[in-house]
Coordinates of C-alpha atoms in Angstrom, one line a residue:
X214 CA 0.0 -0.2 -0.2
X215 CA 1.5 3.1 -1.4
X216 CA 1.9 5.8 1.5
X217 CA -0.9 9.2 1.3
X218 CA -0.1 12.5 -1.6
X219 CA -0.6 14.8 2.0
X220 CA 1.0 13.8 5.7
X221 CA -1.9 12.8 7.9
X222 CA -0.9 16.4 9.1
X223 CA 0.5 19.2 8.0
X224 CA 4.5 19.3 8.1
X225 CA 5.8 22.3 9.1
X226 CA 8.8 24.5 8.5
X227 CA 12.3 23.2 9.7
X228 CA 10.3 19.3 8.3
X229 CA 12.9 17.6 5.7
X230 CA 11.4 18.3 1.5
X231 CA 13.0 16.2 -1.0
X232 CA 12.5 16.5 -4.9
X233 CA 13.6 14.8 -7.7
X234 CA 15.7 16.5 -10.3
X235 CA 18.2 18.6 -10.0
X236 CA 17.1 20.8 -12.7
X237 CA 15.9 24.1 -12.6
X238 CA 12.6 23.9 -11.3
X239 CA 13.8 22.2 -8.4
X240 CA 16.2 25.0 -7.8
X241 CA 13.4 27.5 -7.1
X242 CA 11.8 24.8 -5.3
X243 CA 15.0 24.6 -3.0
X244 CA 15.3 27.8 -2.8
X245 CA 11.0 28.6 -1.8
X246 CA 11.3 25.9 0.9
X247 CA 14.2 27.2 2.6
X248 CA 13.1 30.9 3.1
X249 CA 9.8 28.9 4.8
X250 CA 12.6 27.1 6.7
X251 CA 12.4 23.9 5.2
X252 CA 15.2 21.5 4.5
X253 CA 16.0 20.4 1.6
X254 CA 16.9 16.7 -0.4
X255 CA 17.4 16.6 -4.1
X256 CA 17.7 12.9 -6.2
X257 CA 20.0 13.6 -8.6
X258 CA 23.1 11.6 -10.8
X259 CA 25.1 14.9 -11.9
X260 CA 27.4 16.7 -9.2
X261 CA 26.8 20.0 -10.4
X262 CA 22.8 20.1 -10.8
X263 CA 21.7 23.2 -10.3
X264 CA 19.4 22.0 -7.5
X265 CA 22.2 19.7 -5.7
X266 CA 24.0 22.4 -5.8
X267 CA 22.1 24.6 -3.2
X268 CA 20.2 22.1 -1.7
X269 CA 21.3 21.1 1.9
X270 CA 21.7 17.4 1.0
X271 CA 22.1 15.9 -2.2
X272 CA 21.7 12.5 -3.3
X273 CA 23.5 11.2 -6.3
X274 CA 22.2 9.1 -8.1
X275 CA 20.6 7.9 -10.8
X276 CA 16.1 8.6 -10.6
X277 CA 15.7 5.2 -10.3
X278 CA 18.5 3.8 -8.3
X279 CA 16.8 1.7 -4.5
X280 CA 19.9 2.9 -2.6
X281 CA 19.4 6.4 -3.8
X282 CA 15.8 5.8 -3.8
X283 CA 16.3 4.3 -0.5
X284 CA 18.3 7.3 0.9
X285 CA 15.6 9.7 0.0
X286 CA 12.7 8.3 1.4
X287 CA 14.8 8.6 5.2
X288 CA 15.6 11.6 4.7
X289 CA 12.8 13.7 3.6
X290 CA 9.1 13.3 4.7
X291 CA 6.9 14.6 1.8
X292 CA 8.2 14.4 -1.6
X293 CA 7.8 15.8 -5.2
X294 CA 9.6 15.9 -8.4
X295 CA 10.9 19.0 -11.1
X296 CA 10.7 17.2 -14.1
X297 CA 7.8 15.0 -15.5
X298 CA 9.9 12.4 -17.5
X299 CA 10.5 10.8 -14.1
X300 CA 10.4 7.5 -13.9
X301 CA 6.7 6.7 -12.5
X302 CA 8.4 3.7 -10.6
X303 CA 10.3 5.6 -8.9
X304 CA 7.4 8.4 -7.3
X305 CA 5.6 4.5 -6.7
X306 CA 8.2 3.1 -4.8
X307 CA 9.1 6.5 -3.0
X308 CA 4.8 6.7 -2.3
X309 CA 5.4 3.3 -0.4
X310 CA 7.6 5.5 2.6
X311 CA 6.4 8.7 2.3
X312 CA 3.5 11.1 1.1
X313 CA 4.7 11.8 -2.5
X314 CA 2.7 14.5 -4.4
X315 CA 2.0 14.7 -7.3
X316 CA 1.2 10.9 -7.0
X317 CA 2.8 8.2 -9.7
X318 CA -0.5 8.0 -11.1
X319 CA -1.4 11.5 -11.8
X320 CA 2.1 11.7 -13.4
X321 CA 2.0 8.7 -15.4
X322 CA -1.3 9.9 -17.2
X323 CA 2.0 13.0 -18.1
X324 CA 4.0 11.8 -19.3
X325 CA 1.4 9.8 -21.8
X326 CA 0.3 11.8 -24.4
X327 CA -2.2 8.9 -25.7
X328 CA -3.4 8.4 -21.8
X329 CA -3.2 12.2 -21.0
X330 CA -5.4 13.3 -24.1
X331 CA -7.6 10.3 -23.2
X332 CA -8.3 12.0 -19.0
X333 CA -8.9 14.2 -21.4
X334 CA -11.7 13.2 -23.1
X335 CA -13.1 11.3 -19.2
X336 CA -13.0 15.5 -17.7
X337 CA -15.3 17.5 -20.9
X338 CA -11.6 19.6 -21.6
X339 CA -11.9 19.8 -25.4
X340 CA -8.1 18.7 -27.3
X341 CA -7.4 18.6 -30.7
X342 CA -9.1 15.6 -33.2
X343 CA -6.4 13.0 -32.7
X344 CA -4.9 9.5 -34.1
X345 CA -3.0 7.1 -31.7
X346 CA -0.5 5.2 -33.8
X347 CA 1.0 2.1 -32.3
X348 CA 0.7 -0.5 -35.3
X349 CA 1.4 0.2 -38.4
X350 CA -3.0 -1.2 -39.0
X351 CA -4.0 2.5 -36.7
X352 CA -1.0 3.9 -39.1
X353 CA -3.1 2.6 -42.3
X354 CA -6.3 4.0 -39.7
X355 CA -5.1 7.2 -39.6
X356 CA -8.7 9.3 -41.3
X357 CA -7.8 11.4 -43.8
X358 CA -9.5 14.3 -42.1
X359 CA -6.2 14.3 -39.5
X360 CA -3.6 15.7 -41.4
X361 CA -1.9 18.0 -42.1
X362 CA -0.9 16.7 -38.6
X363 CA 2.2 16.8 -35.8
X364 CA 3.3 13.5 -34.9
X365 CA 4.3 13.4 -31.9
X366 CA 6.3 10.6 -29.5
X367 CA 4.0 9.1 -27.3
X368 CA 6.2 9.4 -24.4
X369 CA 9.1 11.5 -23.6
X370 CA 8.8 14.6 -26.0
X371 CA 9.1 18.6 -24.0
X372 CA 10.2 22.0 -25.1
X373 CA 8.3 20.8 -28.8
X374 CA 11.3 17.9 -29.4
X375 CA 9.7 14.3 -30.4
X376 CA 7.7 16.2 -33.0
X377 CA 6.5 16.0 -36.8
X378 CA 5.6 18.5 -39.1
X379 CA 3.7 15.8 -42.0
X380 CA 0.7 17.1 -44.8
X381 CA 0.6 13.8 -46.3
X382 CA -0.3 9.6 -45.9
X383 CA 3.2 9.6 -47.5
X384 CA 5.1 12.5 -44.3
X385 CA 3.6 10.6 -41.7
X386 CA 4.6 7.2 -42.4
X387 CA 8.1 8.0 -42.9
X388 CA 7.6 10.3 -40.1
X389 CA 6.7 7.8 -37.7
X390 CA 9.4 5.0 -39.3
X391 CA 12.4 7.9 -38.7
X392 CA 11.0 7.9 -34.9
X393 CA 11.5 4.4 -35.2
X394 CA 8.0 3.2 -35.4
X395 CA 7.4 3.7 -31.0
X396 CA 3.8 4.5 -30.1
X397 CA 2.6 8.2 -31.1
X398 CA -0.1 10.3 -31.2
X399 CA -0.9 12.4 -34.7
X400 CA -2.8 15.6 -32.9
X401 CA -4.7 17.6 -36.7
X402 CA -3.4 21.1 -36.8
X403 CA -5.6 23.9 -36.1
X404 CA -5.6 27.5 -36.7
X405 CA -4.1 29.0 -34.2
X406 CA -4.4 32.3 -32.5
X407 CA -3.0 32.6 -29.8
X408 CA -1.4 30.7 -26.4
X409 CA -1.9 30.2 -23.1
X410 CA -1.4 28.7 -19.0
X411 CA -2.9 28.2 -16.2
X412 CA -1.7 26.9 -13.3
X413 CA -3.1 25.8 -10.5
X414 CA -1.9 24.3 -6.6
X415 CA -4.5 21.5 -5.3
X416 CA -4.6 20.0 -2.0
X417 CA -5.1 16.8 -0.3
X418 CA -9.0 18.5 1.1
X419 CA -9.7 19.3 -3.1
X420 CA -8.3 22.8 -2.0
X421 CA -7.8 24.2 -5.2
X422 CA -6.1 27.6 -6.4
X423 CA -5.1 29.5 -9.5
X424 CA -2.8 31.8 -11.0
X425 CA -3.9 34.4 -13.0
X426 CA -4.2 33.4 -17.1
X427 CA -0.1 33.5 -18.4
X428 CA -0.9 34.5 -22.3
X429 CA 2.6 32.4 -23.8
X430 CA 5.0 32.9 -27.0
X431 CA 6.8 30.9 -28.2
X432 CA 9.5 30.2 -30.2
X433 CA 11.1 27.3 -32.4
X434 CA 9.2 25.1 -29.6
X435 CA 10.6 26.3 -26.9
X436 CA 8.8 29.5 -24.5
X437 CA 9.5 32.4 -25.3
X438 CA 7.4 35.2 -24.0
X439 CA 4.3 35.0 -20.9
X440 CA 2.0 38.2 -20.5
X441 CA 0.1 37.9 -16.9
X442 CA -2.3 41.5 -16.6
X443 CA -6.0 42.2 -16.7
X444 CA -7.5 41.9 -20.4
X445 CA -4.5 39.9 -22.1
X446 CA -7.4 37.6 -23.3
X447 CA -11.2 38.0 -22.8
X448 CA -13.2 37.3 -20.1
X449 CA -14.7 34.4 -20.8
X450 CA -11.8 32.2 -21.3
X451 CA -9.9 32.9 -18.4
X452 CA -12.6 31.5 -17.2
X453 CA -13.4 28.4 -19.5
X454 CA -9.0 28.1 -19.1
X455 CA -8.9 28.4 -15.3
X456 CA -12.4 25.5 -15.7
X457 CA -10.8 23.2 -17.4
X458 CA -7.9 23.7 -15.5
X459 CA -9.6 22.5 -12.1
X460 CA -11.2 20.0 -14.0
X461 CA -8.2 18.2 -15.2
X462 CA -6.4 18.6 -11.7
X463 CA -10.2 16.7 -9.9
X464 CA -9.7 14.2 -12.4
X465 CA -6.2 13.6 -11.7
X466 CA -7.3 13.6 -7.9
X467 CA -4.2 15.4 -7.6
X468 CA -2.0 16.9 -4.7
X469 CA 0.3 19.7 -5.9
X470 CA 0.8 22.4 -8.6
X471 CA -0.2 21.6 -12.2
X472 CA 0.3 23.4 -15.9
X473 CA -2.5 22.8 -18.4
X474 CA -1.3 23.9 -21.7
X475 CA -4.1 26.2 -24.3
X476 CA -4.6 26.9 -27.4
X477 CA -7.2 29.6 -28.9
X478 CA -8.2 29.2 -31.9
X479 CA -9.0 31.3 -34.5
X480 CA -12.7 31.6 -33.8
X481 CA -12.1 31.6 -30.1
X482 CA -12.1 28.1 -29.0
X483 CA -10.3 27.4 -26.5
X484 CA -8.7 23.2 -26.6
X485 CA -6.6 21.3 -24.4
X486 CA -2.4 20.9 -25.1
X487 CA -1.0 19.2 -22.6
X488 CA 0.4 19.0 -18.2
X489 CA 2.7 19.5 -17.2
X490 CA 2.8 17.4 -13.3
X491 CA 5.2 20.3 -12.0
X492 CA 5.9 24.6 -11.5
X493 CA 6.1 25.8 -14.9
X494 CA 8.4 28.3 -17.2
X495 CA 5.1 29.8 -17.8
X496 CA 5.2 30.7 -14.1
X497 CA 7.9 32.5 -13.2
X498 CA 6.2 35.4 -13.6
X499 CA 4.9 34.9 -10.2
X500 CA 8.3 34.9 -8.1
X501 CA 7.8 39.3 -8.5
X502 CA 4.1 40.1 -9.8
X503 CA 2.3 37.3 -7.2
X504 CA 1.8 37.6 -3.3
X505 CA 2.6 33.7 -3.0
X506 CA 4.5 31.9 -6.2
X507 CA 3.9 29.1 -8.0
X508 CA 7.6 27.6 -5.6
X509 CA 5.2 28.6 -2.7
X510 CA 3.0 27.0 -3.6
X511 CA 4.6 24.0 -4.0
X512 CA 5.9 23.8 -0.9
X513 CA 2.2 24.4 1.3
X514 CA 0.2 21.9 -1.8
X515 CA 2.8 19.4 -0.5
X516 CA 3.4 19.9 2.8
X517 CA -0.5 19.9 3.4
X518 CA -0.6 23.5 4.8
X519 CA -3.3 25.8 3.3
X520 CA -3.5 27.2 -0.4
X521 CA -4.3 30.4 0.2
X522 CA -5.7 31.9 -3.6
X523 CA -3.0 33.3 -5.5
X524 CA -3.2 37.6 -5.9
X525 CA -1.4 39.4 -8.5
X526 CA -0.3 43.2 -7.5
X527 CA 1.9 44.1 -11.0
X528 CA 1.4 43.7 -14.8
X529 CA 4.0 41.1 -15.4
X530 CA 6.6 40.8 -18.4
X531 CA 8.5 37.1 -18.2
X532 CA 11.0 37.0 -21.1
X533 CA 13.4 33.2 -20.7
X534 CA 16.9 33.6 -21.3
X535 CA 18.1 31.1 -23.6
X536 CA 22.2 30.1 -23.9
X537 CA 22.0 31.7 -27.6
X538 CA 22.2 34.9 -25.6
X539 CA 25.6 34.5 -24.7
X540 CA 26.4 33.8 -27.9
X541 CA 24.6 36.8 -30.0
X542 CA 28.0 38.7 -30.6
X543 CA 29.7 35.4 -32.2
X544 CA 31.0 32.8 -31.8
X545 CA 32.8 33.1 -28.2
X546 CA 30.8 32.6 -25.4
X547 CA 30.3 36.6 -24.1
X548 CA 28.4 37.5 -20.9
X549 CA 24.8 39.4 -22.0
X550 CA 24.0 43.2 -20.7
X551 CA 23.3 42.4 -17.3
X552 CA 24.1 46.0 -16.1
X553 CA 22.2 47.6 -18.7
X554 CA 18.9 45.6 -18.2
X555 CA 19.0 45.7 -14.2
X556 CA 19.2 49.5 -15.0
X557 CA 15.6 49.3 -16.7
X558 CA 13.1 49.1 -13.1
X559 CA 10.9 46.8 -12.6
X560 CA 13.2 44.3 -13.9
X561 CA 14.2 41.3 -11.7
X562 CA 17.2 38.6 -13.2
X563 CA 16.9 34.5 -12.0
X564 CA 20.1 32.7 -13.5
X565 CA 19.8 28.9 -12.5
X566 CA 23.7 28.2 -12.0
X567 CA 24.5 26.1 -15.3
X568 CA 28.0 26.1 -15.6
X569 CA 28.1 26.2 -19.2
X570 CA 26.0 28.0 -21.4
X571 CA 24.6 26.7 -25.1
X572 CA 22.1 27.2 -27.9
X573 CA 19.0 26.2 -26.7
X574 CA 19.5 25.3 -23.1
X575 CA 17.5 27.6 -20.7
X576 CA 19.9 30.0 -18.4
X577 CA 17.0 32.2 -16.2
X578 CA 14.1 34.7 -16.6
X579 CA 14.2 37.9 -16.2
X580 CA 10.9 39.7 -15.0
X581 CA 10.0 42.4 -15.7
X582 CA 7.1 44.7 -13.6
X583 CA 5.3 48.0 -14.0
X584 CA 2.7 49.4 -12.1
X585 CA 1.1 49.7 -15.4
X586 CA 0.9 47.5 -19.0
X587 CA 2.4 49.7 -20.7
X588 CA 5.2 50.5 -18.3
X589 CA 5.8 46.9 -18.1
X590 CA 5.5 45.4 -21.6
X591 CA 7.8 49.2 -22.6
X592 CA 10.5 48.3 -19.7
X593 CA 10.8 43.8 -20.8
X594 CA 11.1 45.4 -24.8
X595 CA 14.2 47.4 -23.6
X596 CA 14.7 44.7 -22.1
X597 CA 14.8 42.6 -24.5
X598 CA 16.3 44.3 -27.4
X599 CA 19.8 44.8 -25.2
X600 CA 20.0 40.7 -24.6
X601 CA 18.9 40.1 -28.7
X602 CA 15.5 39.1 -27.9
X603 CA 13.5 39.2 -31.3
X604 CA 11.0 42.1 -30.0
X605 CA 7.1 40.9 -29.0

């Protein structure tokens, strides 16, 4: 029998909270937990992992290493994850000893696009028309009206990886072959007006709160800009997105922080794209624009503390800082113009402590806040120009 996803009574500061995964999301979780007075432990094989470098304890083993999992369970009072591709079995193993939030069952659904789509259907939340392709017979049975479409591997895809745009049955067959004939999901391409996301936090008692709806801009499959302020989307769409996100979380009996990503179609319809069972890049603005950040919500949910509805106090723009910025002046890495950027009012720099900048690698983010939407956008555009980020 597994342990509950939340402790029987709240875990107060002084307890030890663990996280499986040592990336930047784990690092920011650790910072939030430590600010609230908790001890922390990180399980990640990389000796220089961003989260491991700042945690009280760093267990340097693979995610499925029995000794590492036993050490983490022995140190911690509750455990979470910062990366959706952590093996669900590792979370099941930990869940037999300690409260784990989110539960392995919820993470397993988020790891498999076919299961994820089926969950959306069960919750009554619209998604793009799709077909699951696991065999040559599935491939042959694909309905013509699903093309043109996007073929996505059912597992291990993120930031645009494991995807291929296809227009014809021949291109679809070739793409599936190139992906190694692994289980895939074919999604019909839809005319998109914009993309948005919702961060929800749900407790074991069913309490569910949310951050404001985030309007997102992606470039090359990676989030580039998030804008969050009153009026960033029509009110009816905002309400629909929040309600759909809570329905998805409730359907999973979810405990923890969950990001739900949506497409808004040209006709104004809202369709869900995917979920991430963790804090999300699009929620980083909450560190400086809200009274409770997504990482504090993660701490509260796993510790069984009260979840209060976050309040956004400032319009915000978040710029993703990729490793490309370090090479904007040529083939050799250079330090971006932080001094000039930080001279702009309302700029908040968050770097992830990664030793080496690489093109496409997430190195940090910049939150820009201001008293008005116009000022936040103006300062963010000026910061983008200084850093070499395309205007938006």
